[in-house]
Amino acid sequence: MVNSIMIHYFTKNCNYFLEINTILLINKKLFYSLYPDTTRTEINVIRNFRSGTALLLLILLLQTYAYSNSEDKKTIVQPDSIAKIISSETDDSRRKNLEGIVEQIDGTYTNLRDNLSRREKLLIFFDPAHGKLPDGRWQGGEATLRSSCTNRPEEYYSILLSRALYDQLSKNTHFEVKSTDDFMEVLKGNSNTYENIPFSVTVDLANKYRAFILLSEHLNNVSIIYKASGKMNIPGIHIIHGGNGNKVLRYISDTYSGFLTLYNKLDASGFSRDYALKLKEKLIAEGLRPNSWEFGAVGDSRFSYFVDFPVSVIFESGFISNPHEEKDFRNPLHVEKIARSQYESLLDTIKSVYGVDLSGSSPVYLKNQDARDTELLKLSRIVVYYCKEGETAKVSSVIDAMRRVNGKAGKNAQIEYFTQIKNTILRSEGYYNLGDRNSRRNRHSKARRYYRLAWRNMNYNPIFSTYKRKYAQRMRYRSSVTENPVCCAKRKNRPVQPILAAKSPINRPIILTIEKGQSLESALQKSLSPPDEILSRLMSNFSRGEVNVSVRIKRYSPRLKRSVGVWVTRKRRVGFEPGIYVVSIDKNLNLLSSKRVKSVELNPLKYQNQLYLKNSHFALNEKNKTL
């Protein structure tokens, strides 16, 4: 007989008791697959109590109880909103897909506490930021003209930040880090190169590993058409590259700087947003400056790369086109500061959202998890699924369910985004239906106009891809506009003829550039290189310059017996501050017009300027022989 003390001990420690007897009586492989972390000490303690037939009977009873209990844990009762949607789906294939979406969220987020109790780890997936292209170039460098001030690719600094964050995460026994094989070698410091992969592959791998969150370390840059001095973005007047390869003169009054974190607006649980906001606060406390775009925490609607993995963030820790910030990134202490803030903010967000403190050797449970978080996350994934299926009525119905579940629980930022998705689809579908109505009445031109409105109403978020394909097909319906592809190819590939600079006529508009702290006289001298007597007359006319402008005023009309708007010419005084101006003068050097512009194309056939175009009307015909 087994005494009551032994029964109490075995009942209290039924998991360990079951493990030993599974090894002795049933199947060792089954035991190790179910309980891989059991220690030898735990096994030996319970083995000492094994005796007799009664004990064997108790083993079988406890084993039956344990297996039935484990099965109960696997079965999660879905909230009414989820159960209703799944049960109402009549298509078997779609119903299975919905069940798979819900099951994956339950396995990772709903069961988070149970997983941690079973010593399972939270998996963090690192997205390889950009990477090497097949031709050997770095995508974040030469290939996309986004190199840093010192000609380093974005990946150079992304690797430094990723390694620093990996070091923090790998020291915590509750986390496990995954990525592509070559990027894992980079994270461990065994390699300095890795291949570029599409975002779709990143999402597939994150889902395959059942990751908890997807992180992507990036550095910011500015478009080539806003860069000065080739790679840097510094204040002043600079020659930069235009969008079509031409040269543009641009006045840059400020620099781009500061960190920002892009969080996924499709994460209806709010975890990604909370993470970005906590990271912003921590980085500011560390002395870093946030970017002016939403002050460093951006819910970006363009965040469509990870549309199928919503719990995700992209770190943009600074601008490598800013010489001061790039210098900071070469300091290991600065990199360590950013990575530590990212790590600690992740712990803080897990604590606030899931009520679990993972900073120590064992999880500490502080509060119960809000079930609405995972319920909203499931509903949001169902919305995305039905968007891709083009099921407008179901999309609208599920988003309405999200609003009911949310109530006034403080998740408004996420829910409002899904409301915008609903309104966008309904508006586009309204245009589309009007197009179909006109098409049936043979009003094809009007029908195409509505199809075009439906298409333009949507942005490039992949969740709208099914709708946009449908609209695009109808836009081409009975199209009367056709192009000869050969003709278009010839026009596109026509070589650009070089433009030779020559002396300009006096009435050609002048590009006048005034640097900060530069006098008007010095600016005229550099822009036009006129003789002294011409410079004196230009200075006199420009300093007291007035231009004619047309303004609309109200004037009483005796004929109409009421006030009517009329255009009249008025004189306006011209002031010249630092910047770029396009001015025109007459043959008597009088100022006719002056317009301040942010940028101007350096085209010698349209403008004159001696400093940049060497074609001033006033410059000497014979050039000085100087070195």
XYZ file of C-alpha atoms in Angstrom:
627
model
C 0.000 0.000 0.000
C 1.144 3.544 -0.666
C 0.747 5.757 2.410
C -0.962 9.174 2.306
C 2.348 11.051 2.512
C 3.600 9.322 -0.647
C 0.301 9.950 -2.451
C 0.452 13.631 -1.497
C 4.064 13.838 -2.696
C 3.352 12.122 -5.993
C 0.177 14.133 -6.592
C 2.007 17.387 -5.950
C 4.887 16.336 -8.206
C 2.922 14.326 -10.746
C 4.866 15.705 -13.717
C 8.225 14.393 -12.422
C 6.646 11.143 -11.246
C 5.132 10.584 -14.667
C 8.436 11.280 -16.384
C 10.381 8.549 -14.533
C 7.734 5.919 -15.025
C 7.339 6.820 -18.675
C 11.045 6.014 -19.059
C 10.791 2.754 -17.085
C 7.446 1.469 -18.296
C 6.468 3.080 -21.612
C 8.884 4.789 -24.005
C 12.103 6.705 -23.407
C 11.848 8.648 -26.690
C 8.353 9.815 -25.814
C 9.605 11.010 -22.432
C 12.503 13.027 -23.836
C 10.282 14.605 -26.482
C 7.762 15.677 -23.823
C 10.132 16.724 -21.024
C 13.581 17.571 -22.397
C 14.671 19.727 -19.414
C 14.212 17.290 -16.500
C 17.389 16.965 -14.388
C 19.001 13.752 -13.114
C 18.470 14.871 -9.510
C 14.727 15.195 -10.054
C 14.607 11.735 -11.618
C 16.548 10.089 -8.785
C 14.404 11.666 -6.057
C 11.185 10.212 -7.415
C 12.764 6.859 -8.377
C 13.489 6.209 -4.671
C 9.743 6.087 -3.933
C 8.947 3.465 -6.592
C 7.551 0.231 -5.021
C 4.922 -2.426 -5.555
C 1.792 -3.100 -7.584
C -0.235 -0.384 -5.891
C 2.340 2.139 -6.934
C 2.106 0.895 -10.516
C -1.661 1.400 -10.392
C -1.117 4.915 -9.074
C 1.305 5.515 -11.951
C -1.331 4.589 -14.497
C -3.955 6.781 -12.840
C -1.644 9.768 -12.639
C -0.491 9.186 -16.195
C -4.080 9.218 -17.460
C -4.777 12.378 -15.494
C -1.625 14.109 -16.777
C -2.315 13.344 -20.429
C -5.942 14.401 -20.191
C -4.876 17.574 -18.398
C -2.284 18.357 -21.081
C -4.922 17.921 -23.769
C -7.183 20.349 -21.937
C -4.407 22.921 -21.935
C -4.075 22.681 -25.699
C -7.751 23.445 -26.200
C -8.424 27.167 -25.966
C -12.003 28.355 -25.945
C -12.260 31.191 -28.449
C -14.070 34.445 -27.610
C -17.549 34.814 -29.054
C -16.363 37.278 -31.720
C -13.812 34.780 -33.090
C -16.012 31.702 -32.764
C -18.874 33.429 -34.592
C -16.678 34.414 -37.547
C -15.155 30.947 -37.939
C -18.477 29.108 -37.596
C -20.175 31.383 -40.125
C -17.512 30.724 -42.792
C -19.117 28.308 -45.284
C -15.979 27.697 -47.355
C -14.011 24.797 -45.815
C -10.658 26.006 -47.134
C -11.136 29.506 -45.760
C -12.352 28.168 -42.431
C -9.196 26.075 -42.078
C -7.054 29.084 -42.937
C -8.816 31.154 -40.293
C -8.359 28.384 -37.721
C -4.650 28.273 -38.596
C -4.294 32.036 -38.087
C -6.035 31.860 -34.709
C -4.079 28.786 -33.616
C -0.725 30.436 -34.346
C -1.611 33.533 -32.326
C -2.832 31.375 -29.436
C 0.355 29.284 -29.490
C 2.607 32.354 -29.235
C 0.695 35.100 -27.409
C -2.345 33.645 -25.624
C -0.252 30.791 -24.149
C 2.734 33.025 -23.372
C 2.619 32.382 -19.625
C 2.173 28.631 -20.033
C 5.049 28.536 -22.508
C 7.327 30.364 -20.086
C 6.242 28.050 -17.261
C 7.333 25.092 -19.423
C 10.692 26.817 -19.836
C 10.025 27.606 -23.470
C 11.781 30.686 -24.828
C 10.426 33.747 -26.605
C 11.854 33.723 -30.099
C 13.152 37.022 -31.497
C 13.611 37.067 -35.266
C 16.170 39.445 -36.767
C 15.441 40.692 -40.251
C 18.729 41.008 -42.211
C 18.703 44.707 -43.101
C 19.363 44.958 -46.855
C 22.521 42.916 -47.631
C 24.747 41.922 -50.538
C 23.177 41.763 -53.997
C 24.132 39.090 -56.575
C 26.495 41.563 -58.263
C 28.446 41.962 -55.001
C 27.257 45.457 -54.124
C 25.641 46.345 -50.807
C 21.984 47.228 -51.322
C 22.179 49.917 -48.636
C 25.188 51.559 -50.248
C 26.347 51.950 -53.814
C 23.404 50.075 -55.318
C 20.822 52.601 -54.048
C 23.062 55.684 -53.616
C 22.506 55.645 -49.852
C 26.112 55.499 -48.688
C 27.148 57.427 -45.601
C 29.210 60.594 -45.459
C 32.360 58.461 -45.327
C 31.174 56.193 -48.166
C 30.149 53.289 -45.918
C 26.974 51.315 -46.715
C 24.058 51.291 -44.314
C 24.802 47.628 -43.543
C 28.128 48.572 -41.936
C 26.382 50.336 -39.055
C 23.367 48.011 -39.047
C 25.713 45.107 -38.282
C 27.226 46.983 -35.323
C 23.796 47.720 -33.832
C 22.431 44.215 -34.511
C 25.423 42.562 -32.840
C 25.100 44.790 -29.791
C 21.384 43.969 -29.416
C 22.057 40.266 -30.028
C 24.614 40.266 -27.196
C 21.981 41.691 -24.840
C 19.299 39.191 -25.873
C 21.574 36.135 -25.855
C 22.475 36.734 -22.200
C 18.803 36.418 -21.208
C 17.788 32.767 -20.798
C 14.162 33.582 -21.699
C 14.996 34.637 -25.274
C 16.167 32.831 -28.359
C 17.351 34.669 -31.477
C 16.808 33.401 -35.026
C 17.613 34.754 -38.473
C 18.987 33.518 -41.772
C 22.045 31.280 -41.470
C 24.478 33.838 -42.878
C 23.102 36.686 -40.755
C 23.325 34.529 -37.615
C 27.043 34.192 -38.344
C 27.200 37.974 -38.622
C 25.392 38.407 -35.293
C 27.846 36.031 -33.609
C 30.808 37.941 -35.050
C 31.974 35.109 -37.307
C 31.292 36.958 -40.571
C 30.895 40.478 -41.948
C 28.774 39.739 -45.007
C 25.336 38.352 -45.741
C 22.948 38.088 -48.671
C 19.971 40.342 -49.279
C 16.581 38.627 -49.016
C 13.073 39.948 -49.777
C 10.837 41.004 -46.894
C 8.454 38.205 -47.871
C 11.157 35.641 -47.056
C 11.756 37.341 -43.709
C 8.049 37.050 -42.866
C 7.907 33.392 -43.964
C 10.870 32.533 -41.726
C 9.447 34.444 -38.756
C 6.154 32.563 -39.098
C 7.975 29.263 -39.564
C 9.865 29.737 -36.285
C 6.724 31.037 -34.555
C 8.584 34.177 -33.536
C 7.288 36.455 -30.810
C 8.480 39.662 -32.507
C 10.297 40.655 -35.673
C 13.051 43.282 -35.372
C 14.903 45.084 -38.147
C 17.948 47.312 -37.498
C 18.278 50.127 -40.046
C 19.947 53.513 -40.369
C 18.237 56.461 -42.000
C 19.335 58.457 -45.020
C 17.886 61.103 -47.295
C 16.979 60.870 -50.938
C 19.799 61.613 -53.342
C 17.907 64.670 -54.587
C 18.120 66.197 -51.095
C 21.785 65.436 -50.461
C 24.527 68.009 -50.487
C 28.183 67.413 -51.261
C 27.390 64.063 -52.866
C 26.593 62.050 -49.720
C 26.153 64.480 -46.834
C 23.182 66.590 -45.943
C 24.512 69.878 -44.576
C 23.107 73.439 -44.673
C 23.948 75.744 -47.567
C 23.640 75.949 -51.363
C 24.791 72.762 -53.057
C 24.778 70.947 -56.374
C 22.861 67.703 -55.975
C 21.484 64.984 -58.225
C 18.031 65.429 -59.697
C 15.500 62.658 -60.061
C 16.304 62.075 -63.761
C 20.083 62.260 -63.411
C 20.415 65.998 -64.064
C 22.149 68.448 -61.749
C 20.101 70.647 -59.468
C 21.073 73.615 -57.349
C 19.335 73.394 -53.976
C 19.269 75.531 -50.853
C 19.352 73.257 -47.816
C 18.371 75.188 -44.724
C 18.412 72.341 -42.221
C 19.840 68.879 -41.709
C 18.010 65.590 -41.278
C 18.852 63.997 -37.953
C 17.506 62.018 -35.029
C 16.232 58.508 -34.357
C 12.804 57.084 -35.117
C 11.137 53.711 -34.693
C 8.594 52.522 -37.223
C 5.947 50.358 -35.602
C 3.461 48.182 -37.423
C 0.012 49.777 -37.498
C -1.499 46.379 -38.307
C -0.566 45.188 -34.804
C -3.967 45.657 -33.164
C -2.677 44.299 -29.854
C -0.781 47.566 -29.419
C 2.481 45.824 -28.480
C 4.525 47.286 -31.357
C 3.276 50.808 -30.649
C 3.971 50.515 -26.915
C 7.469 49.260 -27.702
C 8.207 52.229 -29.993
C 6.920 54.741 -27.425
C 8.904 53.209 -24.553
C 12.045 53.137 -26.693
C 11.564 56.804 -27.573
C 11.359 57.761 -23.892
C 14.436 55.720 -23.015
C 16.556 57.081 -25.876
C 15.595 60.662 -25.008
C 16.586 59.962 -21.389
C 19.951 58.766 -22.748
C 20.473 62.105 -24.458
C 19.533 61.178 -28.031
C 17.357 63.447 -30.151
C 14.199 62.117 -31.848
C 13.467 62.812 -35.481
C 10.892 65.507 -36.180
C 8.599 62.941 -37.857
C 6.080 62.279 -35.075
C 8.945 62.816 -32.632
C 10.600 59.463 -33.112
C 7.748 56.918 -32.901
C 5.984 56.504 -36.226
C 2.987 54.334 -36.983
C 3.771 54.192 -40.670
C 0.965 53.213 -43.043
C 3.720 52.306 -45.521
C 4.736 49.604 -43.035
C 3.507 47.062 -45.529
C 6.663 44.965 -45.670
C 5.605 42.915 -42.624
C 1.896 42.833 -43.399
C 1.785 39.120 -42.493
C 3.745 39.529 -39.261
C 2.170 42.420 -37.390
C 4.194 42.354 -34.147
C 7.221 44.016 -35.693
C 9.280 47.192 -35.573
C 11.970 48.789 -37.707
C 14.658 50.752 -35.878
C 15.988 53.829 -37.692
C 18.594 54.862 -35.131
C 19.943 57.928 -36.936
C 21.022 59.460 -40.244
C 24.278 58.237 -41.745
C 23.993 61.172 -44.179
C 24.478 63.483 -41.194
C 28.233 63.810 -40.507
C 27.748 64.383 -36.768
C 25.501 61.354 -36.301
C 27.721 59.083 -38.389
C 30.636 60.063 -36.153
C 28.565 58.989 -33.121
C 27.916 55.560 -34.664
C 31.664 54.960 -34.881
C 31.745 55.200 -31.068
C 31.137 51.728 -29.493
C 29.653 53.342 -26.378
C 27.007 55.114 -28.489
C 26.075 51.858 -30.229
C 25.926 50.054 -26.879
C 23.659 52.780 -25.482
C 21.149 52.357 -28.333
C 21.155 48.540 -28.188
C 20.722 48.527 -24.405
C 17.763 50.889 -24.729
C 16.175 48.630 -27.367
C 16.647 45.592 -25.122
C 15.359 47.208 -21.935
C 12.365 48.706 -23.755
C 11.442 45.227 -25.000
C 11.495 43.906 -21.430
C 9.425 46.870 -20.228
C 6.831 46.330 -22.969
C 6.484 42.614 -22.195
C 6.016 43.540 -18.551
C 3.349 46.171 -19.234
C 1.390 44.234 -21.892
C 1.711 40.632 -20.674
C 2.414 41.229 -16.976
C 5.612 39.148 -16.979
C 9.020 40.353 -15.798
C 11.765 38.538 -17.732
C 14.733 40.485 -16.404
C 15.736 37.770 -13.917
C 16.579 34.090 -14.094
C 12.914 33.092 -13.612
C 9.734 34.735 -14.909
C 7.947 36.920 -12.371
C 4.202 37.254 -12.965
C 2.964 40.703 -11.986
C -0.571 40.896 -13.366
C -3.028 39.044 -15.566
C -2.788 39.496 -19.305
C -5.621 41.486 -20.906
C -7.454 38.956 -23.100
C -8.636 41.751 -25.383
C -5.102 42.218 -26.708
C -4.934 38.788 -28.322
C -8.606 38.912 -29.317
C -7.995 42.147 -31.227
C -4.855 40.687 -32.761
C -6.822 37.673 -34.043
C -9.576 39.872 -35.448
C -7.032 42.118 -37.181
C -5.383 39.105 -38.837
C -8.784 37.954 -40.048
C -9.366 41.437 -41.511
C -6.103 41.232 -43.472
C -7.002 37.732 -44.675
C -10.415 38.812 -45.958
C -8.863 41.919 -47.570
C -6.601 39.669 -49.594
C -9.622 37.571 -50.526
C -11.518 40.676 -51.653
C -14.420 39.977 -49.279
C -15.638 43.515 -48.640
C -18.708 42.642 -46.559
C -16.684 40.372 -44.254
C -13.908 42.943 -43.898
C -16.459 45.522 -42.797
C -18.167 43.091 -40.421
C -14.935 42.009 -38.691
C -13.727 45.600 -38.260
C -17.092 46.431 -36.670
C -16.501 43.499 -34.309
C -13.069 44.952 -33.465
C -14.676 48.239 -32.496
C -17.183 46.453 -30.258
C -14.456 44.414 -28.542
C -12.258 47.446 -28.084
C -14.994 49.634 -26.645
C -13.244 52.417 -24.758
C -10.244 50.343 -23.696
C -7.577 52.747 -24.927
C -6.529 50.943 -28.119
C -8.018 53.653 -30.303
C -4.868 54.355 -32.346
C -4.836 50.813 -33.737
C -8.587 50.431 -34.165
C -8.915 53.755 -35.962
C -6.386 52.592 -38.537
C -8.562 49.571 -39.327
C -11.555 51.878 -39.539
C -9.628 53.851 -42.164
C -9.002 50.596 -44.057
C -12.728 49.843 -43.991
C -13.675 53.318 -45.209
C -11.068 53.211 -47.982
C -12.369 49.892 -49.297
C -16.017 50.954 -49.109
C -15.282 54.207 -50.940
C -13.318 52.437 -53.677
C -15.968 49.767 -54.071
C -18.554 52.531 -54.427
C -16.584 54.029 -57.319
C -16.139 50.567 -58.804
C -19.877 49.855 -58.703
C -20.575 53.186 -60.409
C -18.085 52.182 -63.080
C -19.893 48.879 -63.631
C -23.238 50.665 -63.830
C -21.956 53.026 -66.531
C -20.243 50.180 -68.354
C -23.533 48.280 -68.613
C -25.061 51.410 -70.171
C -22.179 51.610 -72.679
C -20.805 54.780 -71.095
C -17.269 53.421 -71.276
C -15.383 56.683 -70.904
C -17.287 57.553 -67.729
C -16.935 53.977 -66.481
C -13.131 54.105 -66.846
C -13.125 57.378 -64.927
C -14.834 55.710 -61.962
C -12.527 52.685 -62.141
C -9.578 55.068 -62.046
C -11.051 56.830 -59.011
C -11.446 53.463 -57.275
C -7.806 52.610 -58.011
C -6.414 55.989 -56.955
C -8.378 56.008 -53.705
C -6.179 53.190 -52.372
C -2.514 53.409 -51.404
C 0.135 50.770 -52.067
C -0.468 48.702 -48.938
C -0.383 44.998 -49.965
C -3.663 44.314 -48.174
C -5.326 46.235 -51.013
C -3.551 44.291 -53.771
C -6.572 42.167 -54.709
C -8.777 45.241 -55.042
C -6.191 47.199 -57.014
C -5.718 44.332 -59.476
C -9.477 44.192 -59.987
C -9.691 47.938 -60.589
C -6.680 47.944 -62.901
C -8.261 45.281 -65.099
C -11.428 47.338 -65.437
C -9.433 50.515 -66.147
C -8.064 48.769 -69.239
C -11.534 47.679 -70.305
C -12.301 48.878 -73.880
C -9.377 51.288 -73.628
C -9.065 53.511 -76.661
C -5.490 54.524 -75.871
C -2.750 52.273 -77.219
C 0.939 52.869 -77.472
C 3.477 51.407 -79.825
C 6.010 49.741 -77.481
C 8.793 50.087 -80.044
C 8.136 53.813 -80.334
C 8.062 54.188 -76.562
C 11.306 52.265 -76.199
C 13.010 54.486 -78.740
C 11.794 57.589 -76.943
C 12.859 56.273 -73.556
C 16.340 55.233 -74.650
C 17.105 58.326 -76.669
C 20.546 59.588 -75.569
C 20.719 62.961 -73.861
C 22.758 65.450 -75.872
C 25.291 67.487 -73.901
C 24.546 71.199 -73.607
C 27.469 73.518 -74.278
C 27.649 76.694 -72.238
C 27.779 79.988 -74.158
C 27.254 83.656 -73.399
C 23.569 84.235 -72.561
C 21.294 87.004 -73.827
C 20.644 89.700 -71.257
C 16.978 88.768 -70.850
C 17.704 85.127 -69.898
C 16.676 84.542 -66.254
C 19.499 84.744 -63.734
C 20.189 82.261 -60.944
C 21.216 84.452 -58.014
C 22.615 82.570 -55.001
C 23.092 84.207 -51.598
C 24.901 82.215 -48.905
C 24.383 82.816 -45.206
C 26.382 85.908 -44.150
C 27.056 86.925 -47.770
C 26.326 90.465 -48.964
C 24.155 91.204 -51.987
C 27.126 92.774 -53.790
C 29.264 89.674 -53.283
C 26.386 87.467 -54.451
C 25.966 89.469 -57.665
C 29.710 89.368 -58.267
C 29.864 85.558 -57.940
C 26.666 84.891 -59.851
C 27.312 87.220 -62.839
C 30.987 88.364 -62.737
C 30.055 91.811 -64.165
C 32.472 94.700 -64.757
C 32.665 97.241 -61.934
C 30.391 99.819 -63.574
C 27.740 97.173 -64.347
C 27.986 95.820 -60.800
C 27.399 99.299 -59.406
C 24.240 99.785 -61.493
C 22.961 96.284 -60.608
C 23.523 96.950 -56.919
C 21.585 100.199 -57.133
C 18.641 98.599 -58.918
C 18.571 95.424 -56.771
C 18.961 97.151 -53.411
C 15.945 99.399 -54.045
C 14.355 96.877 -56.362
C 10.653 96.810 -56.926
C 8.760 94.408 -59.165
C 5.320 94.556 -60.686
C 2.900 92.032 -59.265
C -0.717 91.371 -60.123
C -3.185 91.408 -57.248
C -6.918 90.880 -57.202
C -8.977 93.553 -55.493
C -12.681 94.343 -55.178
C -13.926 97.404 -57.052
C -17.431 98.801 -57.323
C -19.010 98.448 -60.779
C -21.597 101.183 -61.592
C -22.967 99.026 -64.385
C -23.503 95.947 -62.218
C -24.189 98.057 -59.105
C -22.046 95.770 -56.937
C -18.397 95.043 -56.100
C -16.518 92.773 -58.469
C -13.008 91.337 -58.443
C -10.499 92.919 -60.811
C -6.776 92.401 -61.388
C -4.488 95.390 -60.959
C -0.707 95.861 -61.122
C 1.078 96.933 -57.963
C 4.698 97.557 -57.040
C 6.284 95.206 -54.463
C 9.595 95.799 -52.715
C 12.060 92.949 -53.119
C 14.251 91.764 -50.229
C 17.159 89.356 -50.673
C 17.873 86.911 -47.856
C 20.066 83.775 -47.963
C 18.710 81.376 -50.566
C 18.299 80.848 -54.311
C 16.498 83.391 -56.508
C 15.463 83.353 -60.164
C 15.468 86.986 -61.306
C 14.916 88.736 -64.636
C 16.199 92.119 -65.776
C 15.652 94.300 -68.859
C 18.247 95.817 -71.170
C 18.545 98.805 -68.825
C 19.381 96.475 -65.904
C 16.089 97.190 -64.163
C 14.705 94.388 -62.018
C 11.612 92.899 -63.664
C 10.857 89.847 -61.477
C 12.306 87.960 -58.548
C 11.224 84.581 -57.177
C 12.801 82.692 -54.315
C 13.014 78.931 -54.998
C 14.160 75.892 -53.035
C 15.869 74.340 -56.030
C 16.497 75.028 -59.696
C 17.763 72.861 -62.520
C 21.236 73.823 -63.754
C 20.249 74.204 -67.406
C 22.388 76.764 -69.343
C 19.711 77.099 -72.024
C 17.157 78.280 -69.463
C 19.248 80.240 -66.970
C 22.492 82.158 -66.675
C 24.995 82.021 -63.837
C 28.743 82.381 -64.000
C 29.613 80.401 -60.888
C 27.750 77.206 -61.837
C 27.015 77.520 -65.592
C 29.852 79.754 -66.900
C 27.411 81.560 -69.219
C 26.819 85.005 -67.689
C 25.957 87.736 -70.176
C 28.218 90.163 -68.270
C 31.327 88.023 -67.950
C 34.378 88.770 -70.096
C 34.580 86.900 -73.375
C 38.233 86.055 -72.872
C 38.912 83.945 -69.833
C 41.800 84.771 -67.545
C 44.652 82.292 -67.716
C 44.761 81.185 -64.113
C 45.488 77.928 -62.399
